[in-house]
Amino acid sequence: MHNDTTTSARAARVLLWAGPAATIIGLVMHRMWEHIASTVGQNTLALALGVGVSGWLLHRVLRWQPASCIATIWLVLLVAFAGPLPVLATSLLAIAALGLGSTLLPAALAAPCMRALFALLGGLALIAGTLGWLLPLPIHRIWIYLPALLVLAIWRRAAVRALLVPLPAAWRAAATACPGYAALAALVVGLASTACWLPTMQFDDLSYHLALPSQLQLLGYYRLDFASNLWALAPWSGDVLHALVQLLANTEARGALDALWLVLTASLLWELGASLDLEHWACALLVTLYASQPIVMMLAGGMQTEGPATAVTLALALLVMRAPDEPDPSTLRLAAVLTGLLLGLKILHAVAIPPMLLWLLYRWRGRLPWRALPTAIALCLLVGGSSYAYAFALTGNPLLPLYNGLFRSPAYDAINVVDARWSAGLHWDLPWQITFDAPRYMESFHGGAGFVLVALSGALLLALLNRKTRALTLAGLVVTLLPLSQLQYLRYAQPGLVLLLPALVAAATMVTGRRSAAFLLSALVGLNLAFQTSANWMLQSGVVEKRVEDGTTATVAQFAPERSIAAYLRARPEQGSVLYTGNPFFAELAGRGFVVVWYDRALSALASSAEHDASGAAWRAAFARIGVRWVETTPSQASPALKAALAGAERVLVVGDADLWHLPPSPNRSGNLPAERDTARSLLAH
């Protein structure tokens, strides 16, 4: 028997270390060192060393834990570069959410950190869900939101105090138990948070996500204009929360809210690790490993839903793991609220629901608190149903523009939208291909996927074999593989990949000693950090350094010149609308901007027809027909027909590779698209 046990232990160690061995082989085969951005990496290393040394000096002076000192420095830097008002606005939102979410907490959930995390997420879900139903109403003003959140925070102050008071002691206990590893975790989480210092400049944000915050800030309501942008009715809970903090701060506040999601995810990972009986040092390395992944930094710099969806998915898993053995109505209600938030973020995130529900049913031996089920369903629909209801009522397709081949809404062609760029196929070697050929699976550079998939592939098998980690591993695999089975796009699989991390780290610590496991995980963290800026072209180009050295205006002008044009146009609200013929970065113009890409079915067809007239007359007729006064172009992409149409226009602004033209007065200009396409006002008028 002893020999069998020894043989099994030896086989488990061989399996664990096969992953790192394969990683080394892949690094050599693909010459991955050639893809490291050396200058950016040196600047990142200098920043890490600067914060680390400053934290150590602060520790020597104040006698705080090193992790506390490093976290304090990162917080000061976040306030400095993301802005004090956005940080204050996000803090107020968090406090109000804690108070509201405290009403959802199951009595059986006793751990103070988990109670605070679940209350915060539950409150954010209820706030986003409620506001989602009210978007078309002209009530979204700071003088409504600020008093409402303050009243909520004051009303629930006792509950908020009860949730917050135990947290400093819990933090100190964790930081004291493993000071070195905790300091490393704080340092690496802070490095990822530097993307929160950036202005919003990612493609989907400028073409879609910024629309809702901008319209609420400038107009006080959301236009529901699906004719100008087919994504306008897509799930919007994430954008609603961004809009709320932007209204409170009266300025863009994305970075502060992204920092909150980052900290929430790191905290939930720690709690999941502790639920698997990981020691403090292993929990700290788990958090460090998560934050070192390149995609985490990329998500911290934008408005994509995978950042918040990761936190919510982890919370659902933690809730199921900590659920009482008997069916519990309050646990079901909280699970329903979190499920609604997943649906409100993106329909794709619903892949987490079946495995979590099956897991919960397994924990409860197939029983449910049936009397609580109607309330739970109602809460789920309240939190996550608004965008689907509006989309169905207005277009006949609750998922517009997705699956329109099924719903056949007249708002779009009767086709199912598929991005062929990410259809590489689901093959057995997908983890290897994603790791060493990341650009095929995301808009990234080589190394942008990190190296967890290969380096911990042996740990994955071990986690499946271990009874303690099996359920979490199976849930993580389902949440990872379901999106990849449809589209081989790495960002969509991120919530599932992060959900796997606690089980992978647990498996690694179970089959080898502390020193060996710490060496393996620390080496993997270092390898990820070497490619941390590879997940995004702006990060690879040193955008964080540009932001620190030259400020927001210069950074935007270099990396997203269309935003500079939008700022110029917003200062002239009385002078008509603008047509973007280059990049479709029109979201923040609050209904004054229009594009000629497929987002706008009618204008795309009009522009395609105008391109056939080399004289430019057809383009000029189109300008008059839709009533635009300004035209944005990308000179390197502008067609001869478009250039001919602008021959009599005045070029008033040049920013990078983007030009803004002011059209001369035209007696034929009759269109007023902003008014014609304001669906919200049309609804209220009726």
XYZ file of N, CA, C and O in Angstrom, residues 349-461:
452
model
N -22.517 35.481 -21.194
C -22.126 35.137 -19.826
C -23.131 34.187 -19.163
O -22.856 33.654 -18.081
N -24.261 33.965 -19.825
C -25.235 33.009 -19.304
C -24.698 31.583 -19.325
O -25.306 30.691 -18.710
N -23.570 31.334 -19.994
C -22.994 29.983 -19.998
C -22.626 29.548 -18.583
O -22.491 28.343 -18.321
N -22.450 30.503 -17.666
C -22.109 30.145 -16.283
C -23.321 29.659 -15.503
O -23.158 29.021 -14.452
N -24.510 29.926 -15.986
C -25.709 29.623 -15.201
C -25.978 28.120 -15.084
O -26.194 27.618 -13.970
N -25.998 27.345 -16.180
C -26.298 25.904 -16.036
C -25.360 25.159 -15.091
O -25.851 24.429 -14.209
N -24.016 25.311 -15.211
C -23.174 24.562 -14.272
C -23.361 24.986 -12.819
O -23.315 24.147 -11.918
N -23.598 26.282 -12.591
C -23.805 26.731 -11.213
C -25.129 26.203 -10.654
O -25.211 25.790 -9.486
N -26.167 26.192 -11.486
C -27.462 25.679 -11.036
C -27.382 24.185 -10.747
O -27.900 23.706 -9.725
N -26.729 23.437 -11.623
C -26.582 21.999 -11.397
C -25.759 21.724 -10.142
O -26.070 20.797 -9.370
N -24.738 22.519 -9.944
C -23.895 22.365 -8.757
C -24.702 22.638 -7.484
O -24.613 21.896 -6.500
N -25.509 23.698 -7.529
C -26.339 24.022 -6.371
C -27.370 22.922 -6.114
O -27.616 22.531 -4.964
N -27.968 22.396 -7.177
C -28.921 21.302 -7.024
C -28.248 20.058 -6.457
O -28.842 19.322 -5.654
N -27.030 19.824 -6.859
C -26.276 18.692 -6.304
C -26.042 18.899 -4.813
O -26.172 17.967 -4.011
N -25.679 20.133 -4.434
C -25.459 20.426 -3.013
C -26.741 20.223 -2.213
O -26.700 19.793 -1.050
N -27.884 20.543 -2.827
C -29.175 20.455 -2.142
C -29.911 19.147 -2.439
O -31.105 19.038 -2.165
N -29.190 18.190 -3.016
C -29.751 16.866 -3.313
C -31.021 16.956 -4.165
O -31.995 16.232 -3.956
N -30.976 17.852 -5.140
C -32.074 17.965 -6.087
C -33.286 18.707 -5.583
O -34.315 18.788 -6.273
N -33.215 19.294 -4.403
C -34.356 20.004 -3.827
C -34.190 21.518 -3.990
O -33.087 22.025 -4.037
N -35.305 22.202 -4.057
C -35.315 23.662 -4.147
C -36.323 24.225 -3.154
O -37.329 23.568 -2.850
N -36.085 25.432 -2.634
C -37.109 26.112 -1.816
C -38.181 26.687 -2.740
O -38.127 27.849 -3.153
N -39.180 25.858 -3.081
C -40.112 26.196 -4.148
C -40.879 27.493 -3.882
O -41.199 28.238 -4.814
N -41.193 27.758 -2.630
C -41.954 28.980 -2.344
C -41.160 30.237 -2.653
O -41.738 31.295 -2.927
N -39.831 30.130 -2.608
C -38.980 31.292 -2.897
C -38.677 31.430 -4.378
O -38.111 32.443 -4.800
N -39.067 30.425 -5.164
C -38.697 30.432 -6.579
C -39.330 31.585 -7.365
O -38.635 32.240 -8.157
N -40.628 31.886 -7.216
C -41.189 33.028 -7.971
C -40.486 34.344 -7.666
O -40.228 35.142 -8.580
N -40.175 34.584 -6.393
C -39.460 35.813 -6.040
C -38.074 35.841 -6.670
O -37.621 36.882 -7.162
N -37.397 34.691 -6.665
C -36.060 34.620 -7.251
C -36.109 34.902 -8.746
O -35.271 35.637 -9.281
N -37.091 34.334 -9.433
C -37.217 34.574 -10.871
C -37.514 36.046 -11.147
O -36.956 36.654 -12.073
N -38.388 36.630 -10.329
C -38.713 38.053 -10.509
C -37.477 38.918 -10.298
O -37.252 39.890 -11.051
N -36.667 38.616 -9.298
C -35.441 39.374 -9.065
C -34.479 39.240 -10.240
O -33.847 40.220 -10.660
N -34.360 38.033 -10.770
C -33.479 37.821 -11.915
C -33.925 38.651 -13.115
O -33.104 39.284 -13.781
N -35.223 38.667 -13.378
C -35.742 39.444 -14.504
C -35.614 40.941 -14.253
O -35.338 41.712 -15.187
N -35.818 41.374 -13.013
C -35.657 42.791 -12.683
C -34.231 43.241 -12.958
O -33.999 44.305 -13.550
N -33.266 42.451 -12.533
C -31.862 42.839 -12.654
C -31.369 42.718 -14.086
O -30.655 43.594 -14.580
N -31.732 41.655 -14.783
C -31.116 41.393 -16.082
C -31.996 41.500 -17.292
O -31.529 41.315 -18.415
N -33.284 41.829 -17.119
C -34.192 41.709 -18.246
C -34.477 42.952 -19.055
O -35.099 42.869 -20.122
N -34.031 44.133 -18.614
C -34.496 45.373 -19.258
C -34.087 45.476 -20.714
O -34.911 45.787 -21.588
N -32.820 45.228 -21.031
C -32.364 45.393 -22.418
C -33.079 44.419 -23.347
O -33.442 44.774 -24.483
N -33.296 43.196 -22.879
C -33.969 42.201 -23.710
C -35.425 42.599 -23.954
O -35.961 42.415 -25.058
N -36.072 43.148 -22.922
C -37.466 43.566 -23.070
C -37.592 44.728 -24.055
O -38.467 44.721 -24.935
N -36.725 45.731 -23.919
C -36.775 46.860 -24.849
C -36.455 46.412 -26.271
O -37.112 46.846 -27.236
N -35.452 45.561 -26.420
C -35.074 45.109 -27.756
C -36.210 44.331 -28.411
O -36.498 44.511 -29.606
N -36.859 43.471 -27.637
C -37.961 42.688 -28.204
C -39.148 43.585 -28.554
O -39.764 43.436 -29.623
N -39.465 44.523 -27.667
C -40.616 45.391 -27.909
C -40.405 46.301 -29.115
O -41.336 46.567 -29.880
N -39.169 46.769 -29.304
C -38.900 47.739 -30.367
C -38.541 47.094 -31.698
O -38.796 47.679 -32.753
N -37.942 45.900 -31.656
C -37.433 45.314 -32.909
C -37.928 43.896 -33.167
O -37.791 43.410 -34.293
N -38.433 43.214 -32.160
C -38.828 41.828 -32.340
C -37.704 40.837 -32.109
O -37.922 39.625 -32.158
N -36.501 41.330 -31.839
C -35.352 40.466 -31.558
C -34.750 40.885 -30.224
O -34.116 41.941 -30.132
N -34.914 40.084 -29.164
C -34.383 40.489 -27.853
C -32.870 40.498 -27.788
O -32.308 41.044 -26.839
N -32.208 39.928 -28.806
C -30.749 39.839 -28.810
C -30.137 40.639 -29.949
O -28.984 40.411 -30.308
N -30.873 41.568 -30.520
C -30.411 42.323 -31.677
C -28.982 42.842 -31.484
O -28.666 43.400 -30.427
N -28.102 42.644 -32.483
C -28.318 42.044 -33.807
C -28.018 40.548 -33.873
O -27.994 39.977 -34.969
N -27.778 39.906 -32.747
C -27.438 38.486 -32.740
C -28.653 37.627 -33.085
O -29.791 37.995 -32.795
N -28.398 36.501 -33.716
C -29.409 35.494 -34.028
C -30.603 36.067 -34.787
O -31.729 35.618 -34.615
N -30.338 37.027 -35.648
C -31.463 37.585 -36.400
C -31.921 36.650 -37.508
O -32.998 36.841 -38.073
N -31.104 35.647 -37.815
C -31.582 34.611 -38.716
C -32.736 33.841 -38.114
O -33.585 33.291 -38.826
N -32.791 33.807 -36.778
C -33.884 33.152 -36.067
C -35.053 34.102 -35.849
O -36.208 33.767 -36.136
N -34.763 35.309 -35.342
C -35.849 36.223 -34.973
C -36.364 37.041 -36.165
O -37.495 37.530 -36.130
N -35.516 37.236 -37.184
C -35.906 37.944 -38.407
C -36.513 39.323 -38.144
O -37.561 39.697 -38.675
N -35.846 40.081 -37.322
C -36.280 41.458 -37.084
C -36.039 42.302 -38.331
O -34.999 42.180 -38.979
N -36.980 43.171 -38.686
C -36.760 44.059 -39.845
C -35.665 45.088 -39.607
O -35.247 45.772 -40.551
N -35.166 45.193 -38.370
C -34.115 46.164 -38.083
C -32.772 45.766 -38.687
O -31.870 46.593 -38.788
N -32.645 44.483 -39.071
C -31.366 44.014 -39.601
C -31.624 42.866 -40.569
O -32.740 42.324 -40.648
N -30.577 42.502 -41.314
C -30.689 41.388 -42.245
C -30.996 40.096 -41.483
O -30.577 39.919 -40.329
N -31.686 39.191 -42.137
C -32.068 37.924 -41.508
C -30.896 36.939 -41.535
O -30.936 35.893 -42.193
N -29.830 37.300 -40.814
C -28.636 36.467 -40.743
C -28.179 36.390 -39.292
O -28.552 37.224 -38.466
N -27.388 35.381 -38.982
C -26.768 35.271 -37.668
C -25.363 35.845 -37.744
O -24.528 35.363 -38.517
N -25.112 36.890 -36.977
C -23.830 37.576 -37.018
C -22.743 36.662 -36.463
O -22.838 36.166 -35.337
N -21.710 36.433 -37.253
C -20.565 35.629 -36.834
C -19.299 36.344 -37.288
O -19.192 36.752 -38.441
N -18.359 36.520 -36.373
C -17.086 37.140 -36.706
C -16.122 36.050 -37.163
O -15.575 35.295 -36.363
N -15.925 35.980 -38.486
C -15.120 34.904 -39.059
C -13.659 34.958 -38.635
O -12.934 33.972 -38.779
N -13.226 36.093 -38.093
C -11.822 36.183 -37.662
C -11.507 35.178 -36.570
O -10.360 34.746 -36.418
N -12.497 34.822 -35.782
C -12.265 33.973 -34.617
C -12.915 32.604 -34.787
O -13.497 32.060 -33.857
N -12.800 32.071 -35.976
C -13.350 30.748 -36.274
C -12.225 29.793 -36.667
O -12.238 29.187 -37.731
N -11.258 29.662 -35.761
C -10.123 28.781 -36.018
C -10.446 27.319 -35.758
O -9.704 26.427 -36.158
N -11.569 27.061 -35.077
C -11.960 25.687 -34.791
C -11.557 25.250 -33.396
O -10.531 25.673 -32.871
N -12.371 24.381 -32.816
C -12.107 23.872 -31.469
C -11.359 22.550 -31.596
O -11.959 21.493 -31.786
N -10.030 22.605 -31.483
C -9.191 21.432 -31.655
C -8.557 21.040 -30.322
O -8.504 21.828 -29.374
N -8.044 19.814 -30.268
C -7.478 19.285 -29.025
C -6.282 20.101 -28.538
O -6.012 20.168 -27.347
N -5.556 20.731 -29.469
C -4.368 21.494 -29.083
C -4.658 22.982 -28.913
O -3.741 23.806 -28.956
N -5.939 23.335 -28.694
C -6.301 24.753 -28.574
C -5.527 25.466 -27.462
O -5.081 26.601 -27.665
N -5.333 24.877 -26.271
C -4.544 25.584 -25.248
C -3.141 25.939 -25.724
O -2.647 27.042 -25.434
N -2.504 25.031 -26.454
C -1.168 25.312 -26.980
C -1.217 26.440 -28.008
O -0.392 27.358 -27.983
N -2.174 26.370 -28.913
C -2.277 27.383 -29.964
C -2.588 28.760 -29.384
O -2.021 29.770 -29.808
N -3.495 28.805 -28.411
C -3.821 30.090 -27.786
C -2.596 30.676 -27.092
O -2.330 31.882 -27.173
N -1.830 29.825 -26.440
C -0.676 30.299 -25.674
C 0.429 30.821 -26.577
O 1.004 31.893 -26.312
N 0.724 30.112 -27.640
C 1.887 30.467 -28.454
C 1.540 31.095 -29.798
O 2.436 31.440 -30.571
N 0.238 31.260 -30.066
C -0.179 31.968 -31.277
C -1.398 32.820 -30.946
O -2.434 32.748 -31.607
N -1.259 33.639 -29.913
C -2.380 34.414 -29.373
C -3.071 35.305 -30.400
O -4.296 35.482 -30.320
N -2.371 35.920 -31.387
C -3.072 36.803 -32.320
C -4.180 36.117 -33.120
O -5.041 36.804 -33.666
N -4.167 34.786 -33.205
C -5.250 34.082 -33.897
C -6.519 34.050 -33.063
O -7.600 33.744 -33.588
N -6.412 34.365 -31.774
C -7.535 34.185 -30.863
C -7.927 35.453 -30.121
O -8.829 35.417 -29.284
N -7.277 36.562 -30.436
C -7.614 37.834 -29.812
C -6.805 38.917 -30.517
O -5.775 38.628 -31.127
N -7.267 40.170 -30.423
C -6.524 41.283 -31.030
C -5.315 41.595 -30.158
O -5.283 42.597 -29.448
N -4.321 40.719 -30.203
C -3.185 40.852 -29.297
C -1.902 40.521 -30.031
O -1.897 40.227 -31.232
N -0.811 40.566 -29.287
C 0.487 40.137 -29.790
C 0.805 38.767 -29.197
O 0.102 38.264 -28.323
N 1.884 38.172 -29.679
C 2.296 36.882 -29.151
C 2.586 37.007 -27.652
O 3.256 37.934 -27.218
N 2.077 36.057 -26.895
C 2.207 36.095 -25.440
C 1.054 36.784 -24.753
O 0.979 36.789 -23.514
N 0.125 37.355 -25.525
C -0.979 38.113 -24.941
C -1.976 37.269 -24.178
O -2.787 37.812 -23.426
N -1.926 35.957 -24.362
C -2.833 35.072 -23.634
C -2.256 34.605 -22.311
O -2.944 33.922 -21.541
N -0.999 34.962 -22.024
C -0.362 34.418 -20.835
C -0.002 32.955 -21.048
O -0.129 32.419 -22.160
N 0.430 32.284 -19.984
C 0.971 30.930 -20.142
C 0.348 29.919 -19.185
O 0.843 28.801 -19.060
N -0.750 30.297 -18.547
C -1.385 29.404 -17.577
C -1.916 28.140 -18.242
O -1.814 27.038 -17.688
N -2.495 28.273 -19.431
C -3.155 27.141 -20.066
C -2.212 25.958 -20.275
O -2.611 24.802 -20.114
N -0.977 26.232 -20.637
C -0.009 25.156 -20.856
C 0.729 24.830 -19.560
O 0.883 23.662 -19.191
N 1.184 25.858 -18.858
C 2.021 25.629 -17.676
C 1.281 24.859 -16.584
O 1.897 24.087 -15.844
N -0.023 25.033 -16.474
C -0.799 24.338 -15.448
C -1.753 23.307 -16.049
O -2.759 22.938 -15.435
N -1.445 22.815 -17.246
C -2.294 21.797 -17.873
C -2.284 20.503 -17.070
O -3.313 19.826 -16.945
N -1.135 20.131 -16.526
C -1.088 18.952 -15.669
C -1.879 19.152 -14.401
O -2.566 18.232 -13.920
N -1.814 20.353 -13.833
C -2.592 20.654 -12.633
C -4.087 20.548 -12.904
O -4.866 20.192 -12.007
N -4.509 20.850 -14.133
C -5.923 20.731 -14.482
C -6.396 19.283 -14.351
O -7.460 19.011 -13.781
N -5.613 18.349 -14.848
C -5.977 16.937 -14.730
C -5.998 16.501 -13.268
O -6.879 15.754 -12.834
